[in-house]
mmCIF file of C-alpha atoms in Angstrom:
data_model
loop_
_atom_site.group_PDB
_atom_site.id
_atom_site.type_symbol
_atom_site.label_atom_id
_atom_site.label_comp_id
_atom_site.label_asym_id
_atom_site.label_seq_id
_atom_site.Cartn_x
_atom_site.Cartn_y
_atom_site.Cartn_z
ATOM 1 C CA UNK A 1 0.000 0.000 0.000
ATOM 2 C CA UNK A 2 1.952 3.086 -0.949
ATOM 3 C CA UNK A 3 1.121 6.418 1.131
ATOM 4 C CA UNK A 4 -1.609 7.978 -0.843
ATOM 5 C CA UNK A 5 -3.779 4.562 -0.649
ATOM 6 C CA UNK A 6 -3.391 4.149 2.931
ATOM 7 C CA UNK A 7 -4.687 8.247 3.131
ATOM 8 C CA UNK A 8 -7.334 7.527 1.126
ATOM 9 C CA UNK A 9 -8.442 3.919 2.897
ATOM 10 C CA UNK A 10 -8.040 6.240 6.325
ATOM 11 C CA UNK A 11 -10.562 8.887 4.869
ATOM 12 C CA UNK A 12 -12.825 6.093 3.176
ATOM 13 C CA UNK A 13 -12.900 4.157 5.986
ATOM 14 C CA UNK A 14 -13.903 6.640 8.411
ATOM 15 C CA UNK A 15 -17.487 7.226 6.800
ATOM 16 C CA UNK A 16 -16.855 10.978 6.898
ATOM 17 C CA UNK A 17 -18.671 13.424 5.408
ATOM 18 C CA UNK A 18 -15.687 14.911 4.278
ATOM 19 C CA UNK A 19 -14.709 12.425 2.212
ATOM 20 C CA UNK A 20 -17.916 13.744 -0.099
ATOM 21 C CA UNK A 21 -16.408 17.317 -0.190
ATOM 22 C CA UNK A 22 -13.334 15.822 -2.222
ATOM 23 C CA UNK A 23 -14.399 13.954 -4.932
ATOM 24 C CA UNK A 24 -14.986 16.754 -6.833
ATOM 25 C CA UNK A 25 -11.407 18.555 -6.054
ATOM 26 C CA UNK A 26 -8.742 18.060 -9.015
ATOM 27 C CA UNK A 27 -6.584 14.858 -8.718
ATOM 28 C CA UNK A 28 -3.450 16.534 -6.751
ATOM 29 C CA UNK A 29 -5.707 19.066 -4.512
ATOM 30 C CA UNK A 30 -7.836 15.744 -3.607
ATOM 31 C CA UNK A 31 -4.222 13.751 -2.441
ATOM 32 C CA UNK A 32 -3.391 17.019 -0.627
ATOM 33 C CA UNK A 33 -6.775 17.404 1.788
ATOM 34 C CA UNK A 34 -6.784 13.432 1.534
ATOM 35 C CA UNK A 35 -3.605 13.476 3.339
ATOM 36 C CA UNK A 36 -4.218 16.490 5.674
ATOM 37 C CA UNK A 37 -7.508 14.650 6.580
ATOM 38 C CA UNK A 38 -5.855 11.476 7.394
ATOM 39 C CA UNK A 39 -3.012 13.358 9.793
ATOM 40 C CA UNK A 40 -5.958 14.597 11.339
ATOM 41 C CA UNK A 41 -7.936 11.654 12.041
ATOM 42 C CA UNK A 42 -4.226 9.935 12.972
ATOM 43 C CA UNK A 43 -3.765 12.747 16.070
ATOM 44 C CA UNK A 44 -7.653 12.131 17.027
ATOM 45 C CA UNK A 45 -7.503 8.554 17.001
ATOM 46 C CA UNK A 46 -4.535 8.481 19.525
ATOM 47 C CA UNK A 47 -6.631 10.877 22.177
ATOM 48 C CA UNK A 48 -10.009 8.509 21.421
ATOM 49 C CA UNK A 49 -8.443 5.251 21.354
ATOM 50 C CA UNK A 50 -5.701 5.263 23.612
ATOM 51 C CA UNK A 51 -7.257 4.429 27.438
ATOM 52 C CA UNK A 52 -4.084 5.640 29.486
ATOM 53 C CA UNK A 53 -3.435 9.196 29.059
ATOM 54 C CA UNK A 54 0.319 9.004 29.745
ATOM 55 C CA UNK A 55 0.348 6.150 26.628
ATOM 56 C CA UNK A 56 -1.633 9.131 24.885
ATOM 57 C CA UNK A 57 0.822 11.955 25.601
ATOM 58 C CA UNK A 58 3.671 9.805 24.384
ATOM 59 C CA UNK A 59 2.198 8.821 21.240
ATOM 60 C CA UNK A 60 1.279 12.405 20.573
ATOM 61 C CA UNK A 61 4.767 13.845 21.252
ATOM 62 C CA UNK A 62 5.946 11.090 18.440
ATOM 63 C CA UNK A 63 3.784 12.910 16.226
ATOM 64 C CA UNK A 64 5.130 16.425 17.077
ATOM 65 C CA UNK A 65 8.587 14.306 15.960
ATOM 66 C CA UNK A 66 7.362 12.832 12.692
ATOM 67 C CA UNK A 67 5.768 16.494 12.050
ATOM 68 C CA UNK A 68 9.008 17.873 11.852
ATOM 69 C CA UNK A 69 10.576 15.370 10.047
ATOM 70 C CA UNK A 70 7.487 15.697 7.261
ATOM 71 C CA UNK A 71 8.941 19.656 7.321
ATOM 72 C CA UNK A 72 12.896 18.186 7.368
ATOM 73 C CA UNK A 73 12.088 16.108 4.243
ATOM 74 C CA UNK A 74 12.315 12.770 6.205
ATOM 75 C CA UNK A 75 9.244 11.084 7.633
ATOM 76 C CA UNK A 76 8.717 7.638 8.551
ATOM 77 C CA UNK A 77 4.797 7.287 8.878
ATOM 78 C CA UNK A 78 2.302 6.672 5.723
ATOM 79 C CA UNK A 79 0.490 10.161 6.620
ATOM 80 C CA UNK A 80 4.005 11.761 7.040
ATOM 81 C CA UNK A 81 5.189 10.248 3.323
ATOM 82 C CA UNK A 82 2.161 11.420 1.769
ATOM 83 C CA UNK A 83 2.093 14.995 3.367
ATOM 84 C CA UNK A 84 5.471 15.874 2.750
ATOM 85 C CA UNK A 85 5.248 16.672 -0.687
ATOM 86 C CA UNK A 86 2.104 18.282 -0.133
ATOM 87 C CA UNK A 87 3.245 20.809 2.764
ATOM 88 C CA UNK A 88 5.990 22.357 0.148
ATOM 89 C CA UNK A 89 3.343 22.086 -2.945
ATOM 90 C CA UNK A 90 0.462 24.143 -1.292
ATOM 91 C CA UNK A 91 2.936 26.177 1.357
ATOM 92 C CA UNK A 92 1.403 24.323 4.400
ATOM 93 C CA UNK A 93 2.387 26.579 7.596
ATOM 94 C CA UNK A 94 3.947 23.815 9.973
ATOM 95 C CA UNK A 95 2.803 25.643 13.404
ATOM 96 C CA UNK A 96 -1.226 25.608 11.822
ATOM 97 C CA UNK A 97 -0.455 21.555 11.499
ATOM 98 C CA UNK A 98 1.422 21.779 15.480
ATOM 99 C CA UNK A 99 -1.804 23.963 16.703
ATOM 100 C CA UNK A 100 -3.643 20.768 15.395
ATOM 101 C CA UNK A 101 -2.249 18.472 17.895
ATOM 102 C CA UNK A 102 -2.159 21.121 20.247
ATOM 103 C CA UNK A 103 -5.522 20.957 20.285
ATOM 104 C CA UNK A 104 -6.064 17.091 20.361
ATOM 105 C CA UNK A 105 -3.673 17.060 23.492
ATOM 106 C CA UNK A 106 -6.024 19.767 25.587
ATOM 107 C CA UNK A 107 -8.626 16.024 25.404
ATOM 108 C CA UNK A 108 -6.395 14.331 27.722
ATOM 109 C CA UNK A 109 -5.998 17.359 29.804
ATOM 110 C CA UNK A 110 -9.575 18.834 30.426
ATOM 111 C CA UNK A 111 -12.908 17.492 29.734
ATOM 112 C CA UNK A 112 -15.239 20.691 31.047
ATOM 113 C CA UNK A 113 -15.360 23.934 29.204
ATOM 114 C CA UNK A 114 -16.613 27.080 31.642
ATOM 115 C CA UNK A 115 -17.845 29.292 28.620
ATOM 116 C CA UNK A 116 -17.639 29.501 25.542
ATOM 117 C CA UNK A 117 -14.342 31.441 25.002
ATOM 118 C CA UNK A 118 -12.453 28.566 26.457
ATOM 119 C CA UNK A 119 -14.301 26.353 24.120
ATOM 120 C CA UNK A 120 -13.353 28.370 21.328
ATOM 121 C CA UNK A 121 -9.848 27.721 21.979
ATOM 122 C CA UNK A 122 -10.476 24.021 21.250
ATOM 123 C CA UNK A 123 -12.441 24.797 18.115
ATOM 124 C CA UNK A 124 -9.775 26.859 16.693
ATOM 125 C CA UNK A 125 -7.227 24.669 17.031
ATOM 126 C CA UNK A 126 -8.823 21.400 16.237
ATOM 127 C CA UNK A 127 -10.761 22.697 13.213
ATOM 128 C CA UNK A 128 -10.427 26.778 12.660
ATOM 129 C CA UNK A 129 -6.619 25.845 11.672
ATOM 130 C CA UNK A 130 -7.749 23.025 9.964
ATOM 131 C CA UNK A 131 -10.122 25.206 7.452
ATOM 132 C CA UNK A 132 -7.278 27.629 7.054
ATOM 133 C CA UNK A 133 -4.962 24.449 5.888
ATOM 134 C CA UNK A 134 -7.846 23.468 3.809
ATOM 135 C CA UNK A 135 -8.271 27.105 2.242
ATOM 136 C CA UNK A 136 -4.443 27.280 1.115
ATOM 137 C CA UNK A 137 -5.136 23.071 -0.446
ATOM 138 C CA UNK A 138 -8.737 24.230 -2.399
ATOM 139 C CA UNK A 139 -7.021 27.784 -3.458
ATOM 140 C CA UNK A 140 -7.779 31.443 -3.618
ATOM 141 C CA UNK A 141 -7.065 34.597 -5.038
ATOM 142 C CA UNK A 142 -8.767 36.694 -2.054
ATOM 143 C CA UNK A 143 -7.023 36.622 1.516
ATOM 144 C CA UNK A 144 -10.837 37.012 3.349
ATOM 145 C CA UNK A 145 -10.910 33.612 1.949
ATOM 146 C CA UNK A 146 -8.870 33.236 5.028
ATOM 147 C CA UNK A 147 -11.619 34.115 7.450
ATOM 148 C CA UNK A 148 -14.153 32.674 5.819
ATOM 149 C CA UNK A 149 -12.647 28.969 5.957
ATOM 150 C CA UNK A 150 -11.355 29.565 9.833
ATOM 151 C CA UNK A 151 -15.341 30.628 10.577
ATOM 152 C CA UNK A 152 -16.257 27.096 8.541
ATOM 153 C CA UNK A 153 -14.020 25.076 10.577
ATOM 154 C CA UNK A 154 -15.886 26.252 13.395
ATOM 155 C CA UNK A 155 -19.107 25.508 12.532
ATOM 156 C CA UNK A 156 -18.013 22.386 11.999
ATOM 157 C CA UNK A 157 -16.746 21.679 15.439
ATOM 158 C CA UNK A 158 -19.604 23.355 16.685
ATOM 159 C CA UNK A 159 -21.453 20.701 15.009
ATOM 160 C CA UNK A 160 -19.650 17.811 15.293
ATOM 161 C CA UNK A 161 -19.806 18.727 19.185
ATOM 162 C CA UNK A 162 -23.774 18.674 18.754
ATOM 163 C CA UNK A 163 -23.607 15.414 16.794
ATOM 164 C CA UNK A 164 -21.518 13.703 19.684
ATOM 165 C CA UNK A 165 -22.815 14.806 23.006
ATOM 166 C CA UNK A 166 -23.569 11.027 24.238
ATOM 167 C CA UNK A 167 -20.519 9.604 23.028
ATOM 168 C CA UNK A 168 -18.381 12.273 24.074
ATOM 169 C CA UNK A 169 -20.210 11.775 27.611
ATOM 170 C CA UNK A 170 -19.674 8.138 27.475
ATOM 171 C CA UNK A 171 -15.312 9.098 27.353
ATOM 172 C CA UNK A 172 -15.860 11.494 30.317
ATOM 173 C CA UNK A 173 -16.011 14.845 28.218
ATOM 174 C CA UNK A 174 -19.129 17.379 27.967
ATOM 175 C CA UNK A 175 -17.687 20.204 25.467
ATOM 176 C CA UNK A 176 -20.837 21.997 25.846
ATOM 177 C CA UNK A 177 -19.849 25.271 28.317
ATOM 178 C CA UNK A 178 -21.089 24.800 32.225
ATOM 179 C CA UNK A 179 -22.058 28.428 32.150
ATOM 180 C CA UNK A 180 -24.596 27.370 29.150
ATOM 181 C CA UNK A 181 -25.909 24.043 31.421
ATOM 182 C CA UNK A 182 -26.197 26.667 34.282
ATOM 183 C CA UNK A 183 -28.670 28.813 32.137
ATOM 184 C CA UNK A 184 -30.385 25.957 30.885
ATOM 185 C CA UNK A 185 -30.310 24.382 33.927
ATOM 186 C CA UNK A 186 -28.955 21.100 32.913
ATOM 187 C CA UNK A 187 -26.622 19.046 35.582
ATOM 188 C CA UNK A 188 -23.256 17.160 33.898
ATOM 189 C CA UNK A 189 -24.950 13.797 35.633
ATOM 190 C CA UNK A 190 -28.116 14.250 33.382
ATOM 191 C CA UNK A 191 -25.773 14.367 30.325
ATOM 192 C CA UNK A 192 -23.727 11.358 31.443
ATOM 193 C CA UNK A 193 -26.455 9.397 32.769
ATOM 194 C CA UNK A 194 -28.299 10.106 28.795
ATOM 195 C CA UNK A 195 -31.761 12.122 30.528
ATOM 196 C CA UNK A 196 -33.201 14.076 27.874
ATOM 197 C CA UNK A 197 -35.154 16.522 28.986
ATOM 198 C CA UNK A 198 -37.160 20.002 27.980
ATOM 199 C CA UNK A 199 -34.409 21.812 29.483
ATOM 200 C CA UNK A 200 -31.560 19.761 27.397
ATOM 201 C CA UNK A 201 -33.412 20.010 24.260
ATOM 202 C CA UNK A 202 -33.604 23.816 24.566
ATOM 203 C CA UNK A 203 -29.967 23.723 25.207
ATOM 204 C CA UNK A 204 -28.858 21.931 22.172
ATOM 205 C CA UNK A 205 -31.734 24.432 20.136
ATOM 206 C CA UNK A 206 -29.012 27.079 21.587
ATOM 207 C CA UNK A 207 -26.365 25.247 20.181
ATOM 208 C CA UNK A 208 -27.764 24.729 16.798
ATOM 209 C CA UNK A 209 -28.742 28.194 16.654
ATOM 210 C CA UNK A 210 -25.305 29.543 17.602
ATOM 211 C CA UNK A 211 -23.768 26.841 14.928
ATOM 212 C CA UNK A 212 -26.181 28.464 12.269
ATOM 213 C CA UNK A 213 -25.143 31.677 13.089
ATOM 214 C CA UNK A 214 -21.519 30.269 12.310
ATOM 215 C CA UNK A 215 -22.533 28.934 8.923
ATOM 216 C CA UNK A 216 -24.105 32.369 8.054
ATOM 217 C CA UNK A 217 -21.373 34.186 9.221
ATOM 218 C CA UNK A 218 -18.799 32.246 7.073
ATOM 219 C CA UNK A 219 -20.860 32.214 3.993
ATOM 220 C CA UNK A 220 -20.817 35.864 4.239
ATOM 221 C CA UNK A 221 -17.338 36.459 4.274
ATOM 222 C CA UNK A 222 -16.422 34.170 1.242
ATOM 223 C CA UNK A 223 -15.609 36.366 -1.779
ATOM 224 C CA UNK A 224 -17.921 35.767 -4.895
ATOM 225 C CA UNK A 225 -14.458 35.183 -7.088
ATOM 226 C CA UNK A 226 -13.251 32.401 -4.563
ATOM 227 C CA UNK A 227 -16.402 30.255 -4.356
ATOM 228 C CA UNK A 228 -15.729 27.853 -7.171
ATOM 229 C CA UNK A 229 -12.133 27.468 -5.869
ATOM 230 C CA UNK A 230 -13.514 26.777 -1.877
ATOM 231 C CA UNK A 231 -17.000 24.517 -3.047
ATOM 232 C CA UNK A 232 -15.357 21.569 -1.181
ATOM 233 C CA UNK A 233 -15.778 23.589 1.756
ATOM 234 C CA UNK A 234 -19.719 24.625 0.318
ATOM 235 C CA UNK A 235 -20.319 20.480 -0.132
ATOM 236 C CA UNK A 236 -19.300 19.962 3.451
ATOM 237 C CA UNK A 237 -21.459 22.876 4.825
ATOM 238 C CA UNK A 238 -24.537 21.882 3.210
ATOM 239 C CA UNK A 239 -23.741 18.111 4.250
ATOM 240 C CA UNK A 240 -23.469 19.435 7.808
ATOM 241 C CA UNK A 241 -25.995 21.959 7.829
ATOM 242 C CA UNK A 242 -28.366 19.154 6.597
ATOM 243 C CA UNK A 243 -27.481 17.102 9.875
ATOM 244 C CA UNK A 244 -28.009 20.332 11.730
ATOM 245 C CA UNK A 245 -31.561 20.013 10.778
ATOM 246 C CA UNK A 246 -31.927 16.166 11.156
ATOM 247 C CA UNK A 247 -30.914 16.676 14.870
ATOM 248 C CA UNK A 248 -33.251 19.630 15.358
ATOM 249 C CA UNK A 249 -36.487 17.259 13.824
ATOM 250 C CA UNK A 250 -35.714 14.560 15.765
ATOM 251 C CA UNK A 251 -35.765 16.403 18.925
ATOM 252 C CA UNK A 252 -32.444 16.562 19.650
ATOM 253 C CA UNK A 253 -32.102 13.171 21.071
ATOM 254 C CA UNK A 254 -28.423 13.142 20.886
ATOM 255 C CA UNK A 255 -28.030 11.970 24.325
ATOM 256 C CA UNK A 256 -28.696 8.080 23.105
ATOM 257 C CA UNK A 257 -28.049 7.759 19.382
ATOM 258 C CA UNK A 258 -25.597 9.801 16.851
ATOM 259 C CA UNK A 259 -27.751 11.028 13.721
ATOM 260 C CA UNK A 260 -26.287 10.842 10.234
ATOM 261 C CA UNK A 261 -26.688 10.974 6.865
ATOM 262 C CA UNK A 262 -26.794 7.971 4.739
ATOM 263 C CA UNK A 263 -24.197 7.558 1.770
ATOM 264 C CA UNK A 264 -26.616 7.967 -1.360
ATOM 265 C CA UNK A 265 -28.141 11.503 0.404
ATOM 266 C CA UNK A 266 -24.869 12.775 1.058
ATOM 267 C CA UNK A 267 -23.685 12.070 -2.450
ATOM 268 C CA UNK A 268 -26.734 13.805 -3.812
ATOM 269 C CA UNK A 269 -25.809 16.679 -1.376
ATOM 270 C CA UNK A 270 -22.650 17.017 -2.558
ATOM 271 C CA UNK A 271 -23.354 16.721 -5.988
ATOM 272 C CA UNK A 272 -25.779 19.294 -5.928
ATOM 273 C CA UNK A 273 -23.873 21.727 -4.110
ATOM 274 C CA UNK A 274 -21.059 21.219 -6.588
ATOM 275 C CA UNK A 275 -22.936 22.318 -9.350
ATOM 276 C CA UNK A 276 -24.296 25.374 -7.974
ATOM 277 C CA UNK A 277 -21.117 26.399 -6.980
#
């Protein structure tokens, strides 16, 4: 399996709706976000599947290693191989890639957010750098571009955070800010112990509205010239946005079972999206 298959079998295998925005990205631009996905997912796997935290830290600081030797020309991991060319085709900022597993380290390290400027800490690193990596990958010729895809990445965190309340909770994290259960008047032990409630389902209406607001917000600041150019990001929005309003029909029950999309609707998602681009 040379590099670029093993990136693509990581992105395939993964069922993400990401792997939708690609397919309609030119050959070397879809090996580029292929392989910047699969680094990704490589970092998050070792903080999700890794029980001992110390076992965790380690494996992370290996990657902080094999990150600089993708940036020395050297690498010894499959992601590593296939991102090295990539980081000097597309002018990849290393410390945007570090920030990345900056972020995945603050899992092992705190699992409670107090508001929602510490949880937008998390969400910029994890994904706001991510959508600025992915901006330089799709292209543009307008640097608001810039702030448009850091805006996207958060509203997909944002969602993705929605998405995965229950099995968060089930690892021993709640992303969603105490401050926000305080208004709502929602306990941690509800969320753990999977009560929905009136009072949980108008918090998570707060957090798809504030999501939304996200989405709008980015699709504002994307210039007219650099939409073709960023419609991989447009694909995944509308993808997302879609789930968004799957979550918000069914109640919000995302305490006991994680909502998604089925392949053939997010294919005809994407597709559409595409075109209108």
């Amino acid at each position: 399996m040379t590099p670029d298959e093993y990136c693509q079998q990581k992105a395939a295998a993964s069922g993400s709706s990401f792997y939708y925005s690609f397919l309609f990205l030119p050959p070397e631009r879809r090996r580029a976000i292929t392989a910047l996905y699969a680094f990704c997912r490589e970092v998050d796997d070792v903080v999700d599947e890794t029980l001992d935290p110390q076992l965790a830290q380690t494996k992370l600081a290996w990657w902080r290693k094999e990150l600089a030797a993708v940036y020395d020309g050297a690498p010894q991991h499959p992601v590593g191989k296939a991102l090295q060319p990539m980081v000097q085709q597309f002018k990849l900022p290393q410390e945007h890639l570090s920030e990345v597993i900056d972020g995945m380290e603050m899992d092992l390290t705190q699992s409670r957010y107090l508001d929602f400027k510490g949880l937008s800490l998390y969400c910029h690193r994890v994904a706001g750098v991510v959508g600025l990596l992915a901006a330089e990958i799709f292209g543009y010729s307008n640097r608001q571009t810039q702030k448009y895809a850091h805006e996207l990445g958060l509203a997909f965190q944002l969602t993705n955070i929605i998405r995965d309340v229950g099995e968060d909770a089930g690892r021993g994290r709640i992303y969603l800010p105490v401050e926000e259960l305080q208004r709502f008047n929602v306990t941690a032990r509800e969320i753990t112990d999977r009560k929905h409630s009136d009072n949980f389902r108008a918090l998570m209406e707060f957090q798809i509205d504030r999501a939304e607001q996200h989405y709008e917000q980015a699709m504002a600041l994307l210039p007219k010239e650099d939409r073709k150019s960023q419609r991989a990001g447009l694909v995944m929005a509308a993808i997302y946005r879609t789930l968004l309003r799957e979550i918000r029909a069914d109640g919000c029950q995302v305490l006991t079972h994680r909502t998604s999309l089925g392949p053939i609707r997010k294919l005809w998602i994407a597709w559409r999206t595409a075109v209108r681009a």
